[in-house]
Amino acid sequence: MRELTVLLSFRRLSAVYIFIVLFVIFAFTESETFLNVGTWRSLLDSQAPVAMAAIGLMIPVAAGTFDLAIGATVGLTSIFASWMLVNHGVSPTLAVPLTLAIGALVGLVSGILVAVVKLDSFIATLGMSSVVGACTVWLSGGSQILDLPADFVAFATNRFLGITYPVYAMLIVAVAAWYVLENTPIGRQVYATGGNEPSARLAGVNTTAVRILALVACGVVAASVGLLLASRLGTGDPTIGPSYLLPAFSAVFLGSTQFKAGRFNVWGTVVAVYVLAVGVTGLQLAGAPVWIPDLFNGLALLLAVALAKLGGGRPALAGVRRLVDRLPLVRQRNAA
């Protein structure tokens, strides 16, 4: 009985309980629109890229490394794919793997700077974010790239069982990340590196390789998000990437308080994304102003840091300490 009480405690399932409260409130106050099936389908679809970005970010964060370049990588890969498809007539079957390779390259360079050159991950990835952003503007000329091929655009709009393909893509990424992190030696090495890198190194873990691979994985997932966004919009937009930085961080840290309190985990991250989205959607349906998403994500990040600190888990606490020390950099980058 005590184990069940602990398992169902607010500290472990706070996002679930918050979701129930939000659902009940908006189900009564905005029943005609909030309970509409179309609203929930739209919410599932619109948040799939956010969830994917958060999952990608969670991997290096679990290894004790932050990636402030994830938003810029999303923007670069969206533009790169559009640039190849429209400006150079490359087929989607070639453009997709090349775009994923660009994401991996960004992650590799960040990983070398962090794990080999030994730059602080905040500084290294903040610098990479600016470099990647400059490349995005250079490729696009600062303008949207229009008229993407119909077969490429169709992926984001086609449905199976009433659900769009990007939702299934997000679930595939989530299952793959969960399996690797929770059921393989490399996953245990990732958590060991993030929990206590010196001890992990003494235990025989190649922490340099782990941190590099974690950032490469993040880059590949970010490139997948860029591809989905280009497919959904039907255009390459050089401005879309940075807006994914704060929601991803908020979901990762709020997710660390769910299911496995004090430990960054995939399903907690996914749940956090959709709980935040439910709150924002309900308020928007109630006529709240347009700045509500930014307010929600900012408050969620603060709440997540507080809950993770109270949770007492060492991996999450280490991440909280590093984040608190560098929150001014995050705010400055988001404002820019």
Coordinates of N, CA and C in Angstrom, one line a residue, residues 58-203:
M58 N 16.4 16.2 -24.3 CA 16.5 15.4 -23.1 C 17.7 14.5 -23.1
I59 N 18.1 14.0 -24.3 CA 19.2 13.1 -24.4 C 20.6 13.7 -23.9
P60 N 21.0 14.8 -24.4 CA 22.2 15.4 -23.9 C 22.1 15.9 -22.5
V61 N 20.9 16.4 -22.1 CA 20.7 16.9 -20.8 C 20.8 15.8 -19.8
A62 N 20.3 14.6 -20.1 CA 20.5 13.4 -19.3 C 22.0 13.0 -19.1
A63 N 22.8 13.4 -20.1 CA 24.2 13.2 -20.0 C 25.0 14.3 -19.4
G64 N 24.3 15.3 -18.9 CA 24.9 16.4 -18.2 C 25.4 17.5 -19.1
T65 N 24.7 17.6 -20.3 CA 25.2 18.6 -21.3 C 23.9 19.3 -21.9
F66 N 24.0 20.6 -21.9 CA 22.9 21.4 -22.5 C 23.2 21.8 -23.9
D67 N 22.1 21.8 -24.7 CA 22.2 22.2 -26.1 C 21.3 23.4 -26.4
L68 N 21.9 24.6 -26.4 CA 21.2 25.8 -26.7 C 21.1 26.0 -28.2
A69 N 21.7 25.1 -29.0 CA 21.6 25.3 -30.4 C 20.4 24.5 -31.1
I70 N 19.6 23.8 -30.2 CA 18.6 23.0 -30.8 C 17.6 23.8 -31.6
G71 N 17.2 24.9 -31.2 CA 16.2 25.7 -31.9 C 16.8 26.2 -33.2
A72 N 18.1 26.7 -33.2 CA 18.7 27.1 -34.4 C 18.9 25.9 -35.4
T73 N 19.1 24.7 -34.9 CA 19.3 23.6 -35.7 C 18.0 23.2 -36.4
V74 N 16.9 23.4 -35.7 CA 15.6 23.1 -36.3 C 15.4 24.1 -37.5
G75 N 15.7 25.4 -37.3 CA 15.6 26.4 -38.3 C 16.5 26.1 -39.5
L76 N 17.7 25.8 -39.2 CA 18.7 25.5 -40.3 C 18.2 24.3 -41.2
T77 N 17.9 23.2 -40.5 CA 17.5 22.0 -41.3 C 16.2 22.2 -42.1
S78 N 15.3 23.0 -41.5 CA 14.1 23.3 -42.3 C 14.4 24.0 -43.6
I79 N 15.3 25.0 -43.4 CA 15.7 25.8 -44.6 C 16.5 25.0 -45.5
F80 N 17.5 24.2 -45.0 CA 18.3 23.4 -45.8 C 17.5 22.4 -46.7
A81 N 16.5 21.7 -46.1 CA 15.7 20.8 -46.9 C 14.9 21.6 -48.0
S82 N 14.4 22.7 -47.6 CA 13.6 23.5 -48.6 C 14.5 24.0 -49.7
W83 N 15.7 24.4 -49.3 CA 16.7 24.9 -50.3 C 17.1 23.8 -51.3
M84 N 17.3 22.6 -50.9 CA 17.6 21.5 -51.8 C 16.4 21.2 -52.6
L85 N 15.2 21.1 -52.0 CA 14.0 20.6 -52.8 C 13.6 21.7 -53.8
V86 N 13.7 22.9 -53.5 CA 13.1 24.0 -54.4 C 14.2 24.5 -55.3
N87 N 15.3 25.0 -54.7 CA 16.4 25.6 -55.5 C 17.2 24.7 -56.3
H88 N 17.3 23.5 -55.9 CA 18.2 22.5 -56.6 C 17.5 21.3 -57.1
G89 N 16.2 21.2 -56.9 CA 15.4 20.1 -57.5 C 15.8 18.7 -57.0
V90 N 16.3 18.6 -55.8 CA 16.7 17.3 -55.2 C 15.5 16.6 -54.7
S91 N 15.4 15.3 -54.9 CA 14.2 14.5 -54.6 C 14.2 14.4 -53.1
P92 N 13.0 14.2 -52.5 CA 12.8 14.1 -51.1 C 13.6 12.9 -50.5
T93 N 13.7 11.8 -51.3 CA 14.4 10.6 -50.8 C 15.9 10.9 -50.6
L94 N 16.4 11.9 -51.3 CA 17.8 12.3 -51.0 C 17.9 13.4 -50.1
A95 N 17.0 14.4 -50.1 CA 17.0 15.6 -49.3 C 16.8 15.2 -47.8
V96 N 16.0 14.2 -47.5 CA 15.8 13.8 -46.1 C 17.0 13.3 -45.4
P97 N 17.7 12.3 -46.0 CA 18.9 11.9 -45.3 C 20.0 12.9 -45.2
L98 N 20.1 13.7 -46.3 CA 21.1 14.8 -46.2 C 20.8 15.8 -45.1
T99 N 19.6 16.1 -44.9 CA 19.2 17.0 -43.9 C 19.5 16.5 -42.5
L100 N 19.2 15.2 -42.3 CA 19.5 14.5 -41.1 C 21.0 14.5 -40.8
A101 N 21.8 14.4 -41.9 CA 23.3 14.5 -41.8 C 23.7 15.9 -41.3
I102 N 23.0 16.9 -41.8 CA 23.4 18.3 -41.4 C 23.1 18.4 -39.9
G103 N 22.0 17.9 -39.4 CA 21.7 17.9 -38.0 C 22.8 17.2 -37.2
A104 N 23.2 16.0 -37.7 CA 24.2 15.3 -37.0 C 25.5 16.0 -37.0
L105 N 25.8 16.7 -38.1 CA 27.1 17.5 -38.1 C 27.1 18.6 -37.1
V106 N 26.0 19.3 -37.0 CA 25.9 20.4 -36.0 C 26.1 19.8 -34.6
G107 N 25.5 18.6 -34.3 CA 25.7 18.0 -33.0 C 27.1 17.5 -32.8
L108 N 27.7 17.0 -33.9 CA 29.1 16.6 -33.8 C 30.1 17.7 -33.4
V109 N 29.9 18.8 -34.1 CA 30.8 20.0 -33.8 C 30.5 20.5 -32.4
S110 N 29.3 20.5 -32.0 CA 29.0 20.9 -30.6 C 29.7 19.9 -29.6
G111 N 29.5 18.7 -29.9 CA 30.1 17.6 -29.1 C 31.6 17.7 -28.9
I112 N 32.3 18.0 -30.0 CA 33.7 18.2 -30.0 C 34.1 19.4 -29.2
L113 N 33.4 20.5 -29.3 CA 33.7 21.7 -28.6 C 33.5 21.4 -27.1
V114 N 32.5 20.7 -26.7 CA 32.1 20.4 -25.3 C 33.0 19.3 -24.7
A115 N 33.1 18.2 -25.4 CA 33.7 17.0 -24.8 C 35.2 16.9 -25.0
V116 N 35.7 17.5 -26.1 CA 37.1 17.4 -26.5 C 37.9 18.7 -26.1
V117 N 37.3 19.8 -26.6 CA 37.9 21.1 -26.3 C 37.7 21.6 -24.9
K118 N 36.6 21.0 -24.3 CA 36.3 21.2 -22.9 C 35.7 22.6 -22.6
L119 N 34.9 23.1 -23.6 CA 34.2 24.3 -23.4 C 32.9 24.0 -22.6
D120 N 32.5 24.9 -21.8 CA 31.2 24.8 -21.1 C 30.1 24.6 -22.2
S121 N 29.2 23.7 -21.9 CA 28.2 23.3 -22.9 C 27.3 24.5 -23.2
F122 N 27.0 25.4 -22.2 CA 26.2 26.5 -22.5 C 26.9 27.5 -23.4
I123 N 28.2 27.7 -23.2 CA 28.9 28.7 -24.0 C 29.1 28.1 -25.4
A124 N 29.5 26.8 -25.5 CA 29.7 26.2 -26.8 C 28.5 26.2 -27.7
T125 N 27.4 25.7 -27.1 CA 26.1 25.6 -27.9 C 25.5 26.9 -28.1
L126 N 25.7 27.9 -27.2 CA 25.2 29.3 -27.5 C 25.9 29.8 -28.7
G127 N 27.3 29.6 -28.8 CA 28.0 30.1 -29.9 C 27.6 29.4 -31.2
M128 N 27.4 28.0 -31.1 CA 26.9 27.3 -32.2 C 25.6 27.7 -32.7
S129 N 24.7 28.1 -31.8 CA 23.4 28.6 -32.2 C 23.5 29.9 -33.0
S130 N 24.4 30.8 -32.7 CA 24.6 32.0 -33.5 C 25.2 31.6 -34.9
V131 N 26.2 30.7 -34.9 CA 26.8 30.2 -36.2 C 25.7 29.6 -37.1
V132 N 24.9 28.7 -36.5 CA 23.9 28.0 -37.2 C 22.8 29.0 -37.7
G133 N 22.5 29.9 -36.9 CA 21.5 31.0 -37.3 C 22.0 31.8 -38.5
A134 N 23.3 32.1 -38.5 CA 23.9 32.8 -39.6 C 23.8 32.0 -40.9
C135 N 24.1 30.7 -40.8 CA 24.0 29.8 -41.9 C 22.6 29.8 -42.5
T136 N 21.6 29.8 -41.6 CA 20.2 29.8 -42.0 C 19.9 31.0 -42.8
V137 N 20.3 32.2 -42.3 CA 20.0 33.4 -43.1 C 20.8 33.4 -44.4
W138 N 22.0 32.9 -44.4 CA 22.8 32.8 -45.7 C 22.1 32.0 -46.7
L139 N 21.6 30.8 -46.3 CA 21.0 29.9 -47.3 C 19.6 30.5 -47.8
S140 N 18.9 31.1 -46.9 CA 17.5 31.6 -47.2 C 17.5 33.0 -47.8
G141 N 18.6 33.7 -47.5 CA 18.6 35.1 -47.9 C 17.7 35.9 -47.0
G142 N 17.3 35.3 -45.8 CA 16.4 36.0 -44.9 C 15.0 35.9 -45.3
S143 N 14.6 35.2 -46.4 CA 13.3 35.1 -46.8 C 12.8 33.6 -46.8
Q144 N 11.5 33.4 -46.9 CA 10.9 32.1 -47.0 C 11.2 31.5 -48.3
I145 N 11.3 30.2 -48.3 CA 11.5 29.4 -49.6 C 10.2 28.7 -49.8
L146 N 9.5 29.1 -50.9 CA 8.1 28.7 -51.1 C 8.0 27.5 -52.1
D147 N 6.8 27.0 -52.2 CA 6.5 26.0 -53.2 C 7.3 24.7 -53.1
L148 N 7.2 24.1 -51.9 CA 7.9 22.8 -51.7 C 7.1 21.7 -52.5
P149 N 7.7 20.6 -52.9 CA 7.0 19.6 -53.7 C 5.8 19.0 -52.9
A150 N 4.8 18.7 -53.7 CA 3.5 18.2 -53.1 C 3.7 16.9 -52.3
D151 N 4.6 16.0 -52.9 CA 4.7 14.7 -52.2 C 5.5 14.9 -50.9
F152 N 6.3 15.9 -50.8 CA 7.0 16.2 -49.5 C 6.0 16.8 -48.5
V153 N 5.2 17.7 -48.9 CA 4.2 18.4 -48.1 C 3.2 17.4 -47.6
A154 N 2.9 16.4 -48.4 CA 1.8 15.5 -48.1 C 2.1 14.7 -46.8
F155 N 3.3 14.5 -46.4 CA 3.6 13.7 -45.2 C 3.0 14.3 -44.0
A156 N 3.1 15.6 -43.8 CA 2.7 16.3 -42.6 C 1.1 16.4 -42.6
T157 N 0.5 16.2 -43.7 CA -1.0 16.4 -43.8 C -1.8 15.1 -43.9
N158 N -1.1 14.1 -44.3 CA -1.8 12.8 -44.4 C -2.1 12.2 -43.1
R159 N -3.2 11.5 -43.0 CA -3.6 10.9 -41.7 C -3.8 9.4 -41.8
F160 N -3.6 8.8 -40.6 CA -3.9 7.3 -40.4 C -4.7 7.2 -39.2
L161 N -5.9 6.6 -39.3 CA -6.8 6.5 -38.2 C -7.1 7.9 -37.6
G162 N -7.2 8.9 -38.4 CA -7.6 10.2 -38.0 C -6.4 11.0 -37.4
I163 N -5.2 10.4 -37.3 CA -4.1 11.1 -36.7 C -3.1 11.4 -37.8
T164 N -2.5 12.6 -37.8 CA -1.5 12.9 -38.8 C -0.2 12.1 -38.6
Y165 N 0.6 12.0 -39.6 CA 1.8 11.2 -39.6 C 2.8 11.8 -38.6
P166 N 3.0 13.1 -38.5 CA 3.9 13.6 -37.5 C 3.7 13.1 -36.1
V167 N 2.5 12.8 -35.7 CA 2.3 12.3 -34.3 C 2.9 10.9 -34.2
Y168 N 2.7 10.1 -35.3 CA 3.3 8.7 -35.3 C 4.8 8.8 -35.3
A169 N 5.4 9.8 -36.1 CA 6.8 10.0 -36.1 C 7.4 10.4 -34.7
M170 N 6.6 11.2 -34.0 CA 7.0 11.6 -32.6 C 7.0 10.3 -31.7
L171 N 6.0 9.5 -31.9 CA 5.9 8.3 -31.0 C 7.1 7.3 -31.3
I172 N 7.4 7.2 -32.6 CA 8.6 6.3 -33.0 C 9.8 6.8 -32.4
V173 N 10.1 8.2 -32.4 CA 11.3 8.7 -31.8 C 11.2 8.5 -30.3
A174 N 10.1 8.7 -29.7 CA 9.9 8.5 -28.2 C 10.2 7.1 -27.8
V175 N 9.7 6.1 -28.5 CA 9.9 4.7 -28.2 C 11.4 4.3 -28.4
A176 N 12.0 4.8 -29.5 CA 13.4 4.5 -29.7 C 14.3 5.1 -28.6
A177 N 14.0 6.4 -28.3 CA 14.8 7.0 -27.2 C 14.6 6.3 -25.9
W178 N 13.4 6.0 -25.6 CA 13.1 5.3 -24.3 C 13.8 3.9 -24.2
Y179 N 13.7 3.2 -25.3 CA 14.4 1.9 -25.3 C 15.9 2.0 -25.1
V180 N 16.5 2.9 -25.9 CA 17.9 3.0 -25.8 C 18.4 3.5 -24.4
L181 N 17.7 4.5 -23.8 CA 18.1 5.0 -22.5 C 17.8 4.1 -21.4
E182 N 16.7 3.3 -21.5 CA 16.3 2.5 -20.3 C 16.7 1.1 -20.4
N183 N 17.1 0.6 -21.6 CA 17.2 -0.9 -21.8 C 18.6 -1.3 -22.4
T184 N 19.5 -0.3 -22.6 CA 20.7 -0.7 -23.2 C 21.9 -0.1 -22.4
P185 N 23.1 -0.7 -22.6 CA 24.3 -0.2 -21.9 C 24.6 1.3 -22.2
I186 N 24.4 1.7 -23.4 CA 24.7 3.1 -23.7 C 23.7 4.0 -23.0
G187 N 22.5 3.6 -22.8 CA 21.5 4.4 -22.0 C 22.0 4.5 -20.5
R188 N 22.5 3.4 -20.0 CA 23.0 3.5 -18.6 C 24.2 4.4 -18.5
Q189 N 25.0 4.4 -19.6 CA 26.2 5.2 -19.6 C 25.8 6.7 -19.7
V190 N 24.8 7.0 -20.4 CA 24.3 8.4 -20.5 C 23.9 8.9 -19.1
Y191 N 23.1 8.1 -18.4 CA 22.6 8.5 -17.1 C 23.8 8.6 -16.1
A192 N 24.8 7.7 -16.2 CA 25.9 7.7 -15.3 C 26.8 8.9 -15.6
T193 N 26.9 9.3 -16.9 CA 27.7 10.5 -17.2 C 27.0 11.8 -16.7
G194 N 25.7 11.8 -16.8 CA 25.0 13.0 -16.3 C 24.9 13.1 -14.8
G195 N 24.9 11.9 -14.2 CA 24.8 11.9 -12.7 C 26.0 12.2 -12.0
N196 N 27.2 11.7 -12.5 CA 28.5 11.9 -11.9 C 29.5 11.6 -12.9
E197 N 30.0 12.5 -13.7 CA 30.9 12.2 -14.8 C 32.2 11.7 -14.3
P198 N 32.9 12.3 -13.2 CA 34.1 11.7 -12.8 C 34.0 10.2 -12.3
S199 N 32.9 9.9 -11.6 CA 32.7 8.5 -11.1 C 32.5 7.6 -12.3
A200 N 31.7 8.1 -13.3 CA 31.4 7.3 -14.5 C 32.7 7.0 -15.2
R201 N 33.6 8.0 -15.3 CA 34.9 7.8 -16.0 C 35.7 6.8 -15.3
L202 N 35.8 6.9 -14.0 CA 36.5 5.9 -13.2 C 36.0 4.5 -13.3
A203 N 34.7 4.4 -13.6 CA 34.0 3.1 -13.8 C 34.2 2.5 -15.2

